[in-house]
PDB file of C-alpha atoms and ligand atoms in Angstrom:
ATOM      1  CA  UNK J 128      14.588   8.125 -17.973  1.00 98.00           C
ATOM      2  CA  UNK J 129      12.034   7.165 -20.599  1.00 98.00           C
ATOM      3  CA  UNK J 130       8.403   8.231 -19.997  1.00 98.00           C
ATOM      4  CA  UNK J 131       5.754   6.098 -21.662  1.00 98.00           C
ATOM      5  CA  UNK J 132       1.976   6.439 -21.425  1.00 98.00           C
ATOM      6  CA  UNK J 133       0.760   3.727 -23.775  1.00 98.00           C
ATOM      7  CA  UNK J 134       0.550   0.172 -22.358  1.00 98.00           C
ATOM      8  CA  UNK J 135       1.299  -1.345 -25.769  1.00 98.00           C
ATOM      9  CA  UNK J 136       4.303   0.913 -26.302  1.00 98.00           C
ATOM     10  CA  UNK J 137       5.634  -0.046 -22.860  1.00 98.00           C
ATOM     11  CA  UNK J 138       5.133  -3.749 -23.589  1.00 98.00           C
ATOM     12  CA  UNK J 139       6.953  -3.297 -26.902  1.00 97.00           C
ATOM     13  CA  UNK J 140       9.784  -1.374 -25.181  1.00 96.00           C
ATOM     14  CA  UNK J 141      10.276  -4.112 -22.573  1.00 97.00           C
ATOM     15  CA  UNK J 142       9.730  -7.093 -24.900  1.00 94.00           C
ATOM     16  CA  UNK J 143      13.321  -7.816 -25.845  1.00 91.00           C
ATOM     17  CA  UNK J 144      14.943  -6.703 -22.609  1.00 92.00           C
ATOM     18  CA  UNK J 145      16.670  -9.645 -20.980  1.00 93.00           C
ATOM     19  CA  UNK J 146      17.407  -7.866 -17.684  1.00 97.00           C
ATOM     20  CA  UNK J 147      15.710  -8.455 -14.339  1.00 98.00           C
ATOM     21  CA  UNK J 148      12.989  -5.835 -13.936  1.00 98.00           C
ATOM     22  CA  UNK J 149      11.858  -4.371 -10.607  1.00 98.00           C
ATOM     23  CA  UNK J 150       8.448  -2.694 -10.690  1.00 99.00           C
ATOM     24  CA  UNK J 151       7.076  -0.082  -8.287  1.00 99.00           C
ATOM     25  CA  UNK J 152       3.391   0.733  -8.858  1.00 98.00           C
ATOM     26  CA  UNK J 153       2.257   4.037  -7.328  1.00 98.00           C
ATOM     27  CA  UNK J 154      -0.603   6.517  -7.452  1.00 98.00           C
ATOM     28  CA  UNK J 155       1.806   9.482  -7.502  1.00 98.00           C
ATOM     29  CA  UNK J 156       2.387  12.214  -4.890  1.00 97.00           C
ATOM     30  CA  UNK J 157       5.644  10.416  -4.246  1.00 98.00           C
ATOM     31  CA  UNK J 158       7.392  10.633  -0.866  1.00 97.00           C
ATOM     32  CA  UNK J 159      10.284   8.944   0.950  1.00 97.00           C
ATOM     33  CA  UNK J 160       8.197   5.779   1.306  1.00 98.00           C
ATOM     34  CA  UNK J 161       7.992   5.437  -2.484  1.00 98.00           C
ATOM     35  CA  UNK J 162      11.680   6.314  -2.780  1.00 98.00           C
ATOM     36  CA  UNK J 163      12.535   3.427  -0.449  1.00 98.00           C
ATOM     37  CA  UNK J 164      10.523   1.071  -2.717  1.00 98.00           C
ATOM     38  CA  UNK J 165      12.473   2.357  -5.722  1.00 98.00           C
ATOM     39  CA  UNK J 166      15.802   1.974  -3.852  1.00 98.00           C
ATOM     40  CA  UNK J 167      14.971  -1.633  -2.967  1.00 98.00           C
ATOM     41  CA  UNK J 168      13.949  -2.316  -6.575  1.00 98.00           C
ATOM     42  CA  UNK J 169      17.249  -0.850  -7.789  1.00 98.00           C
ATOM     43  CA  UNK J 170      19.259  -2.952  -5.347  1.00 98.00           C
ATOM     44  CA  UNK J 171      17.613  -6.185  -6.459  1.00 98.00           C
ATOM     45  CA  UNK J 172      17.161  -5.684 -10.220  1.00 98.00           C
ATOM     46  CA  UNK J 173      19.046  -4.533 -13.291  1.00 98.00           C
ATOM     47  CA  UNK J 174      16.244  -2.247 -14.413  1.00 98.00           C
ATOM     48  CA  UNK J 175      13.458  -0.358 -12.614  1.00 98.00           C
ATOM     49  CA  UNK J 176      10.007   0.611 -13.895  1.00 98.00           C
ATOM     50  CA  UNK J 177       7.713   2.891 -11.863  1.00 99.00           C
ATOM     51  CA  UNK J 178       4.074   3.520 -12.703  1.00 98.00           C
ATOM     52  CA  UNK J 179       2.082   6.575 -11.686  1.00 98.00           C
ATOM     53  CA  UNK J 180      -1.608   5.955 -12.105  1.00 98.00           C
ATOM     54  CA  UNK J 181      -4.349   7.321  -9.873  1.00 98.00           C
ATOM     55  CA  UNK J 182      -6.577   4.286 -10.130  1.00 98.00           C
ATOM     56  CA  UNK J 183     -10.262   5.335 -10.079  1.00 98.00           C
ATOM     57  CA  UNK J 184     -11.645   1.838  -9.463  1.00 98.00           C
ATOM     58  CA  UNK J 185     -10.167   1.564  -5.968  1.00 98.00           C
ATOM     59  CA  UNK J 186     -12.004   4.674  -4.738  1.00 98.00           C
ATOM     60  CA  UNK J 187     -15.581   4.295  -3.541  1.00 98.00           C
ATOM     61  CA  UNK J 188     -18.235   6.901  -4.358  1.00 97.00           C
ATOM     62  CA  UNK J 189     -17.709   9.996  -2.199  1.00 95.00           C
ATOM     63  CA  UNK J 190     -14.068   9.145  -1.381  1.00 96.00           C
ATOM     64  CA  UNK J 191     -11.079  11.384  -2.102  1.00 95.00           C
ATOM     65  CA  UNK J 192     -10.388  10.545  -5.779  1.00 97.00           C
ATOM     66  CA  UNK J 193     -10.989  14.145  -6.868  1.00 96.00           C
ATOM     67  CA  UNK J 194      -8.844  15.731  -4.165  1.00 95.00           C
ATOM     68  CA  UNK J 195      -6.068  13.081  -4.066  1.00 96.00           C
ATOM     69  CA  UNK J 196      -2.751  15.016  -4.219  1.00 96.00           C
ATOM     70  CA  UNK J 197      -1.319  15.335  -7.742  1.00 95.00           C
ATOM     71  CA  UNK J 198       2.331  16.303  -8.188  1.00 97.00           C
ATOM     72  CA  UNK J 199       3.139  15.152 -11.700  1.00 97.00           C
ATOM     73  CA  UNK J 200       6.186  17.309 -12.368  1.00 97.00           C
ATOM     74  CA  UNK J 201       7.727  16.754  -8.906  1.00 98.00           C
ATOM     75  CA  UNK J 202       7.033  13.005  -9.256  1.00 98.00           C
ATOM     76  CA  UNK J 203       8.857  12.851 -12.597  1.00 98.00           C
ATOM     77  CA  UNK J 204      11.850  14.648 -11.064  1.00 98.00           C
ATOM     78  CA  UNK J 205      11.892  12.276  -8.070  1.00 98.00           C
ATOM     79  CA  UNK J 206      11.835   9.260 -10.397  1.00 98.00           C
ATOM     80  CA  UNK J 207      14.603  10.694 -12.538  1.00 98.00           C
ATOM     81  CA  UNK J 208      16.796  11.525  -9.514  1.00 98.00           C
ATOM     82  CA  UNK J 209      16.126   8.068  -8.030  1.00 98.00           C
ATOM     83  CA  UNK J 210      17.527   6.402 -11.152  1.00 98.00           C
ATOM     84  CA  UNK J 211      14.256   4.992 -12.526  1.00 98.00           C
ATOM     85  CA  UNK J 212      14.730   3.632 -16.059  1.00 98.00           C
ATOM     86  CA  UNK J 213      11.143   3.804 -17.281  1.00 98.00           C
ATOM     87  CA  UNK J 214       8.222   5.807 -15.911  1.00 98.00           C
ATOM     88  CA  UNK J 215       4.825   4.490 -16.989  1.00 98.00           C
ATOM     89  CA  UNK J 216       2.323   7.351 -16.850  1.00 98.00           C
ATOM     90  CA  UNK J 217      -0.924   6.195 -18.442  1.00 98.00           C
ATOM     91  CA  UNK J 218      -4.296   7.940 -18.614  1.00 97.00           C
ATOM     92  CA  UNK J 219      -7.420   6.266 -17.313  1.00 97.00           C
ATOM     93  CA  UNK J 220      -8.572   5.420 -20.873  1.00 97.00           C
ATOM     94  CA  UNK J 221      -5.218   3.663 -21.528  1.00 97.00           C
ATOM     95  CA  UNK J 222      -5.967   1.274 -18.647  1.00 98.00           C
ATOM     96  CA  UNK J 223      -9.764   0.915 -18.612  1.00 98.00           C
ATOM     97  CA  UNK J 224     -12.362   0.362 -21.291  1.00 96.00           C
ATOM     98  CA  UNK J 225     -16.065  -0.426 -20.965  1.00 95.00           C
ATOM     99  CA  UNK J 226     -17.692  -3.663 -19.772  1.00 95.00           C
ATOM    100  CA  UNK J 227     -14.424  -4.983 -18.451  1.00 95.00           C
ATOM    101  CA  UNK J 228     -13.144  -8.206 -16.929  1.00 96.00           C
ATOM    102  CA  UNK J 229     -12.055  -7.592 -13.332  1.00 96.00           C
ATOM    103  CA  UNK J 230     -10.459  -9.378 -10.405  1.00 98.00           C
ATOM    104  CA  UNK J 231     -12.579 -10.034  -7.301  1.00 98.00           C
ATOM    105  CA  UNK J 232     -10.877  -9.964  -3.938  1.00 98.00           C
ATOM    106  CA  UNK J 233     -11.543 -12.953  -1.651  1.00 97.00           C
ATOM    107  CA  UNK J 234     -15.009 -12.835  -0.023  1.00 96.00           C
ATOM    108  CA  UNK J 235     -13.648 -12.848   3.517  1.00 95.00           C
ATOM    109  CA  UNK J 236     -10.152 -11.404   3.434  1.00 96.00           C
ATOM    110  CA  UNK J 237     -11.122  -8.656   0.982  1.00 97.00           C
ATOM    111  CA  UNK J 238     -14.031  -7.505   3.165  1.00 97.00           C
ATOM    112  CA  UNK J 239     -12.518  -7.246   6.630  1.00 97.00           C
ATOM    113  CA  UNK J 240     -10.456  -4.393   8.111  1.00 97.00           C
ATOM    114  CA  UNK J 241     -10.129  -1.693   5.416  1.00 97.00           C
ATOM    115  CA  UNK J 242     -12.306  -3.807   3.120  1.00 97.00           C
ATOM    116  CA  UNK J 243     -15.159  -3.667   5.637  1.00 96.00           C
ATOM    117  CA  UNK J 244     -15.461   0.110   5.583  1.00 94.00           C
ATOM    118  CA  UNK J 245     -14.464   0.317   1.898  1.00 97.00           C
ATOM    119  CA  UNK J 246     -16.340  -2.622   0.321  1.00 97.00           C
ATOM    120  CA  UNK J 247     -15.026  -3.329  -3.171  1.00 97.00           C
ATOM    121  CA  UNK J 248     -11.879  -1.226  -2.682  1.00 98.00           C
ATOM    122  CA  UNK J 249      -9.628  -4.261  -3.006  1.00 98.00           C
ATOM    123  CA  UNK J 250     -11.341  -5.410  -6.228  1.00 98.00           C
ATOM    124  CA  UNK J 251     -10.131  -2.144  -7.749  1.00 98.00           C
ATOM    125  CA  UNK J 252      -6.639  -2.565  -6.290  1.00 98.00           C
ATOM    126  CA  UNK J 253      -6.241  -6.164  -7.459  1.00 98.00           C
ATOM    127  CA  UNK J 254      -7.615  -5.433 -10.922  1.00 98.00           C
ATOM    128  CA  UNK J 255      -5.266  -2.529 -11.566  1.00 98.00           C
ATOM    129  CA  UNK J 256      -2.275  -4.352 -10.087  1.00 98.00           C
ATOM    130  CA  UNK J 257      -2.999  -7.347 -12.331  1.00 98.00           C
ATOM    131  CA  UNK J 258      -3.235  -5.054 -15.372  1.00 98.00           C
ATOM    132  CA  UNK J 259      -0.011  -3.236 -14.463  1.00 98.00           C
ATOM    133  CA  UNK J 260       1.857  -6.488 -13.798  1.00 98.00           C
ATOM    134  CA  UNK J 261       0.687  -7.854 -17.150  1.00 98.00           C
ATOM    135  CA  UNK J 262       1.884  -4.724 -18.934  1.00 98.00           C
ATOM    136  CA  UNK J 263       5.307  -4.588 -17.229  1.00 98.00           C
ATOM    137  CA  UNK J 264       5.841  -8.334 -16.671  1.00 98.00           C
ATOM    138  CA  UNK J 265       8.428  -7.637 -13.956  1.00 98.00           C
ATOM    139  CA  UNK J 266      10.718 -10.066 -12.168  1.00 98.00           C
ATOM    140  CA  UNK J 267       9.771  -8.486  -8.832  1.00 98.00           C
ATOM    141  CA  UNK J 268       7.137  -5.982  -7.693  1.00 99.00           C
ATOM    142  CA  UNK J 269       7.474  -3.830  -4.573  1.00 99.00           C
ATOM    143  CA  UNK J 270       4.731  -2.924  -2.075  1.00 98.00           C
ATOM    144  CA  UNK J 271       4.923  -1.132   1.277  1.00 98.00           C
ATOM    145  CA  UNK J 272       4.176  -2.956   4.516  1.00 98.00           C
ATOM    146  CA  UNK J 273       2.154   0.084   5.633  1.00 97.00           C
ATOM    147  CA  UNK J 274      -0.687  -1.109   3.417  1.00 98.00           C
ATOM    148  CA  UNK J 275      -0.445  -4.549   5.000  1.00 98.00           C
ATOM    149  CA  UNK J 276      -3.857  -5.825   3.874  1.00 98.00           C
ATOM    150  CA  UNK J 277      -3.187  -4.699   0.302  1.00 98.00           C
ATOM    151  CA  UNK J 278       0.200  -6.441   0.417  1.00 98.00           C
ATOM    152  CA  UNK J 279      -1.398  -9.596   1.828  1.00 98.00           C
ATOM    153  CA  UNK J 280      -4.088  -9.676  -0.895  1.00 98.00           C
ATOM    154  CA  UNK J 281      -1.649  -8.967  -3.727  1.00 98.00           C
ATOM    155  CA  UNK J 282       0.645 -11.748  -2.451  1.00 98.00           C
ATOM    156  CA  UNK J 283      -2.383 -14.075  -2.277  1.00 98.00           C
ATOM    157  CA  UNK J 284      -3.406 -13.144  -5.827  1.00 98.00           C
ATOM    158  CA  UNK J 285       0.103 -13.822  -7.150  1.00 98.00           C
ATOM    159  CA  UNK J 286       0.182 -17.186  -5.385  1.00 98.00           C
ATOM    160  CA  UNK J 287      -3.375 -18.346  -6.099  1.00 98.00           C
ATOM    161  CA  UNK J 288      -3.350 -17.251  -9.751  1.00 98.00           C
ATOM    162  CA  UNK J 289       0.072 -18.924 -10.239  1.00 98.00           C
ATOM    163  CA  UNK J 290       1.728 -15.697 -11.337  1.00 98.00           C
ATOM    164  CA  UNK J 291       5.504 -15.751 -11.711  1.00 97.00           C
ATOM    165  CA  UNK J 292       6.242 -12.290 -10.281  1.00 98.00           C
ATOM    166  CA  UNK J 293       7.904 -12.134  -6.847  1.00 98.00           C
ATOM    167  CA  UNK J 294       6.039  -9.788  -4.500  1.00 98.00           C
ATOM    168  CA  UNK J 295       8.534  -7.982  -2.253  1.00 98.00           C
ATOM    169  CA  UNK J 296       7.355  -6.308   0.986  1.00 98.00           C
ATOM    170  CA  UNK J 297       9.212  -3.119   1.971  1.00 98.00           C
ATOM    171  CA  UNK J 298       9.384  -1.593   5.477  1.00 98.00           C
ATOM    172  CA  UNK J 299       7.306   1.466   6.348  1.00 98.00           C
ATOM    173  CA  UNK J 300       9.118   4.804   6.340  1.00 98.00           C
ATOM    174  CA  UNK J 301       8.262   7.191   9.190  1.00 98.00           C
ATOM    175  CA  UNK J 302       8.765  10.846  10.033  1.00 96.00           C
ATOM    176  CA  UNK J 303      11.155  11.456  12.956  1.00 96.00           C
ATOM    177  CA  UNK J 304       8.155  11.736  15.309  1.00 96.00           C
ATOM    178  CA  UNK J 305       6.784   8.342  14.234  1.00 97.00           C
ATOM    179  CA  UNK J 306       4.062   9.298  11.729  1.00 98.00           C
ATOM    180  CA  UNK J 307       4.066   6.789   8.881  1.00 98.00           C
ATOM    181  CA  UNK J 308       4.541   8.470   5.500  1.00 98.00           C
ATOM    182  CA  UNK J 309       1.416   8.553   3.355  1.00 96.00           C
ATOM    183  CA  UNK J 310       0.285  10.733   0.460  1.00 94.00           C
ATOM    184  CA  UNK J 311      -2.882  11.363   2.508  1.00 95.00           C
ATOM    185  CA  UNK J 312      -0.844  13.076   5.292  1.00 96.00           C
ATOM    186  CA  UNK J 313      -1.068  16.121   3.002  1.00 95.00           C
ATOM    187  CA  UNK J 314      -4.733  16.475   4.050  1.00 96.00           C
ATOM    188  CA  UNK J 315      -3.841  16.983   7.737  1.00 97.00           C
ATOM    189  CA  UNK J 316      -3.835  20.415   9.385  1.00 97.00           C
ATOM    190  CA  UNK J 317      -1.137  21.128  11.982  1.00 97.00           C
ATOM    191  CA  UNK J 318      -3.447  20.106  14.847  1.00 97.00           C
ATOM    192  CA  UNK J 319      -4.713  17.017  13.044  1.00 98.00           C
ATOM    193  CA  UNK J 320      -1.133  15.936  12.409  1.00 97.00           C
ATOM    194  CA  UNK J 321      -0.506  16.063  16.173  1.00 97.00           C
ATOM    195  CA  UNK J 322      -3.640  13.933  16.714  1.00 97.00           C
ATOM    196  CA  UNK J 323      -2.398  11.481  14.079  1.00 98.00           C
ATOM    197  CA  UNK J 324       0.682  10.767  16.209  1.00 98.00           C
ATOM    198  CA  UNK J 325      -1.627   8.736  18.471  1.00 98.00           C
ATOM    199  CA  UNK J 326      -1.509   6.025  15.808  1.00 98.00           C
ATOM    200  CA  UNK J 327       2.238   5.384  16.039  1.00 98.00           C
ATOM    201  CA  UNK J 328       2.105   5.936  19.833  1.00 98.00           C
ATOM    202  CA  UNK J 329      -0.493   3.166  20.132  1.00 98.00           C
ATOM    203  CA  UNK J 330       1.679   0.839  18.061  1.00 98.00           C
ATOM    204  CA  UNK J 331       4.771   1.686  20.107  1.00 98.00           C
ATOM    205  CA  UNK J 332       2.775   0.926  23.258  1.00 98.00           C
ATOM    206  CA  UNK J 333       1.763  -2.467  21.868  1.00 98.00           C
ATOM    207  CA  UNK J 334       5.361  -3.354  21.130  1.00 98.00           C
ATOM    208  CA  UNK J 335       6.471  -2.141  24.596  1.00 98.00           C
ATOM    209  CA  UNK J 336       3.769  -4.318  26.209  1.00 98.00           C
ATOM    210  CA  UNK J 337       4.961  -7.341  24.244  1.00 98.00           C
ATOM    211  CA  UNK J 338       8.579  -6.625  25.282  1.00 98.00           C
ATOM    212  CA  UNK J 339       7.388  -6.699  28.911  1.00 98.00           C
ATOM    213  CA  UNK J 340       5.796 -10.094  28.348  1.00 98.00           C
ATOM    214  CA  UNK J 341       2.159  -9.072  27.778  1.00 98.00           C
ATOM    215  CA  UNK J 342       0.941 -11.176  24.856  1.00 98.00           C
ATOM    216  CA  UNK J 343      -2.830 -11.267  25.425  1.00 98.00           C
ATOM    217  CA  UNK J 344      -4.349  -9.683  22.293  1.00 98.00           C
ATOM    218  CA  UNK J 345      -7.471  -8.394  24.075  1.00 98.00           C
ATOM    219  CA  UNK J 346      -5.398  -6.595  26.721  1.00 98.00           C
ATOM    220  CA  UNK J 347      -3.102  -5.031  24.114  1.00 98.00           C
ATOM    221  CA  UNK J 348      -6.005  -3.928  21.900  1.00 98.00           C
ATOM    222  CA  UNK J 349      -7.761  -2.297  24.884  1.00 98.00           C
ATOM    223  CA  UNK J 350      -4.605  -0.374  25.871  1.00 98.00           C
ATOM    224  CA  UNK J 351      -4.120   0.780  22.279  1.00 98.00           C
ATOM    225  CA  UNK J 352      -7.737   1.982  22.054  1.00 98.00           C
ATOM    226  CA  UNK J 353      -7.129   4.122  25.159  1.00 98.00           C
ATOM    227  CA  UNK J 354      -4.182   5.821  23.467  1.00 98.00           C
ATOM    228  CA  UNK J 355      -6.192   6.347  20.267  1.00 98.00           C
ATOM    229  CA  UNK J 356      -9.241   7.883  21.995  1.00 97.00           C
ATOM    230  CA  UNK J 357     -11.116  10.027  21.044  1.00 96.00           C
ATOM    231  CA  UNK J 358     -10.236   9.355  17.378  1.00 97.00           C
ATOM    232  CA  UNK J 359     -12.801   7.418  15.334  1.00 97.00           C
ATOM    233  CA  UNK J 360     -11.364   3.901  15.232  1.00 98.00           C
ATOM    234  CA  UNK J 361     -12.133   1.635  12.258  1.00 97.00           C
ATOM    235  CA  UNK J 362     -10.160  -1.239  13.753  1.00 98.00           C
ATOM    236  CA  UNK J 363      -7.337  -2.253  16.062  1.00 98.00           C
ATOM    237  CA  UNK J 364      -6.402  -5.826  15.207  1.00 98.00           C
ATOM    238  CA  UNK J 365      -3.757  -8.355  16.115  1.00 98.00           C
ATOM    239  CA  UNK J 366      -3.308 -10.897  13.323  1.00 98.00           C
ATOM    240  CA  UNK J 367      -0.840 -13.491  12.202  1.00 97.00           C
ATOM    241  CA  UNK J 368       1.124 -12.938   8.990  1.00 94.00           C
ATOM    242  CA  UNK J 369      -1.597 -14.824   7.060  1.00 93.00           C
ATOM    243  CA  UNK J 370      -4.110 -12.341   8.475  1.00 94.00           C
ATOM    244  CA  UNK J 371      -5.882 -14.731  10.863  1.00 95.00           C
ATOM    245  CA  UNK J 372      -6.963 -13.284  14.223  1.00 96.00           C
ATOM    246  CA  UNK J 373      -4.611 -14.111  17.118  1.00 98.00           C
ATOM    247  CA  UNK J 374      -5.585 -14.515  20.780  1.00 98.00           C
ATOM    248  CA  UNK J 375      -1.959 -14.128  21.802  1.00 98.00           C
ATOM    249  CA  UNK J 376       0.917 -12.333  20.092  1.00 98.00           C
ATOM    250  CA  UNK J 377       3.333 -14.762  18.421  1.00 98.00           C
ATOM    251  CA  UNK J 378       6.729 -13.159  18.033  1.00 97.00           C
ATOM    252  CA  UNK J 379       7.872 -13.463  14.407  1.00 97.00           C
ATOM    253  CA  UNK J 380       4.320 -14.105  13.181  1.00 98.00           C
ATOM    254  CA  UNK J 381       2.254 -11.069  14.198  1.00 98.00           C
ATOM    255  CA  UNK J 382       0.977  -7.894  12.570  1.00 98.00           C
ATOM    256  CA  UNK J 383      -0.712  -5.278  14.752  1.00 98.00           C
ATOM    257  CA  UNK J 384      -2.893  -3.010  12.646  1.00 98.00           C
ATOM    258  CA  UNK J 385      -4.707   0.249  13.238  1.00 98.00           C
ATOM    259  CA  UNK J 386      -6.977   2.351  11.063  1.00 98.00           C
ATOM    260  CA  UNK J 387      -8.532   5.566  12.316  1.00 98.00           C
ATOM    261  CA  UNK J 388     -10.115   8.729  11.018  1.00 97.00           C
ATOM    262  CA  UNK J 389      -8.398  11.991  11.927  1.00 98.00           C
ATOM    263  CA  UNK J 390     -10.994  14.681  11.132  1.00 96.00           C
ATOM    264  CA  UNK J 391     -11.952  13.588   7.593  1.00 95.00           C
ATOM    265  CA  UNK J 392      -8.748  11.663   6.780  1.00 96.00           C
ATOM    266  CA  UNK J 393      -8.468   7.883   7.119  1.00 96.00           C
ATOM    267  CA  UNK J 394      -5.006   6.833   8.195  1.00 97.00           C
ATOM    268  CA  UNK J 395      -3.653   3.341   8.694  1.00 97.00           C
ATOM    269  CA  UNK J 396      -0.477   1.941  10.134  1.00 98.00           C
ATOM    270  CA  UNK J 397       0.864  -1.310  11.572  1.00 98.00           C
ATOM    271  CA  UNK J 398       3.875  -3.018  13.074  1.00 98.00           C
ATOM    272  CA  UNK J 399       5.202  -6.479  12.395  1.00 98.00           C
ATOM    273  CA  UNK J 400       6.408  -8.305  15.493  1.00 97.00           C
TER     274      UNK J 400
HETATM  275  O1  LIG R 688      -0.664   1.475  -2.862  1.00 61.16           O
HETATM  276  C1  LIG R 688      -0.970   2.143  -3.868  1.00 61.16           C
HETATM  277  O2  LIG R 688      -0.428   3.217  -4.130  1.00 61.16           O
HETATM  278  C2  LIG R 688      -2.044   1.613  -4.790  1.00 61.16           C
HETATM  279  O3  LIG R 688      -3.038   0.941  -4.097  1.00 61.16           O
HETATM  280  C3  LIG R 688      -1.484   0.737  -5.943  1.00 61.16           C
HETATM  281  C4  LIG R 688      -0.841  -0.522  -5.411  1.00 61.16           C
HETATM  282  C5  LIG R 688      -0.459   1.531  -6.736  1.00 61.16           C
HETATM  283  C6  LIG R 688      -2.619   0.332  -6.881  1.00 61.16           C
HETATM  284  O4  LIG R 688      -3.259   1.440  -7.426  1.00 61.16           O
END
């Protein structure tokens, strides 16, 4: 596995490669969720590039940028063992300069759900993803369905800015007890982790209600909120795959999303029905 930190060196390295390239952008602290993105990228492409870059512009003031888990050596090992061909490991000054051009997320879709409590977060995400995609110029790029709003906005950006990369959604990976894998799970104490299971329980309840024929969004949201109580709830939403609000669940076209705070940790999860 080749490790490169300079964007120009990476561009040069990839310039004459005629293979299909799968790209997995990450912020490090890799877990099974990231490994499943890498696996998918390996299945579908002849070459795989992973980036590890803790992107400062997607953190708001006072958020967890400083304490975000860092596991550089373990991450390199995971990439190597997963058969990654190139690991892109830039520093902040390799990616950002001063007085920069940036991408603005859409005024509505970028400022609802997670974007409502983290205004501007998605500008940072879209800007760094655009930069990374321009450096790697991959055939396909892989994003987890757990961050469904991020995936939706990145897909929109690729479509609306006529980019040629294919954005590939990858299923969420869960612990045996249902907790969706996230680098931020590392912040949870034992008791908080138990509390966090309410998130996947609420989603399981929603899917059980739909299986029994309950499709009224209001009724499902209310039942989910009961399961989540007394956690601080940012949102419980039932949307179509384009992220428009649904009154009734439409099988094959629905995402049910939850974001809560467990102690000081924001956690999000969703299911696609
Ligand atoms: O999902 C993440 O890890 C990040 O938001 C991403 C897509 C790597 C951009 O920094």
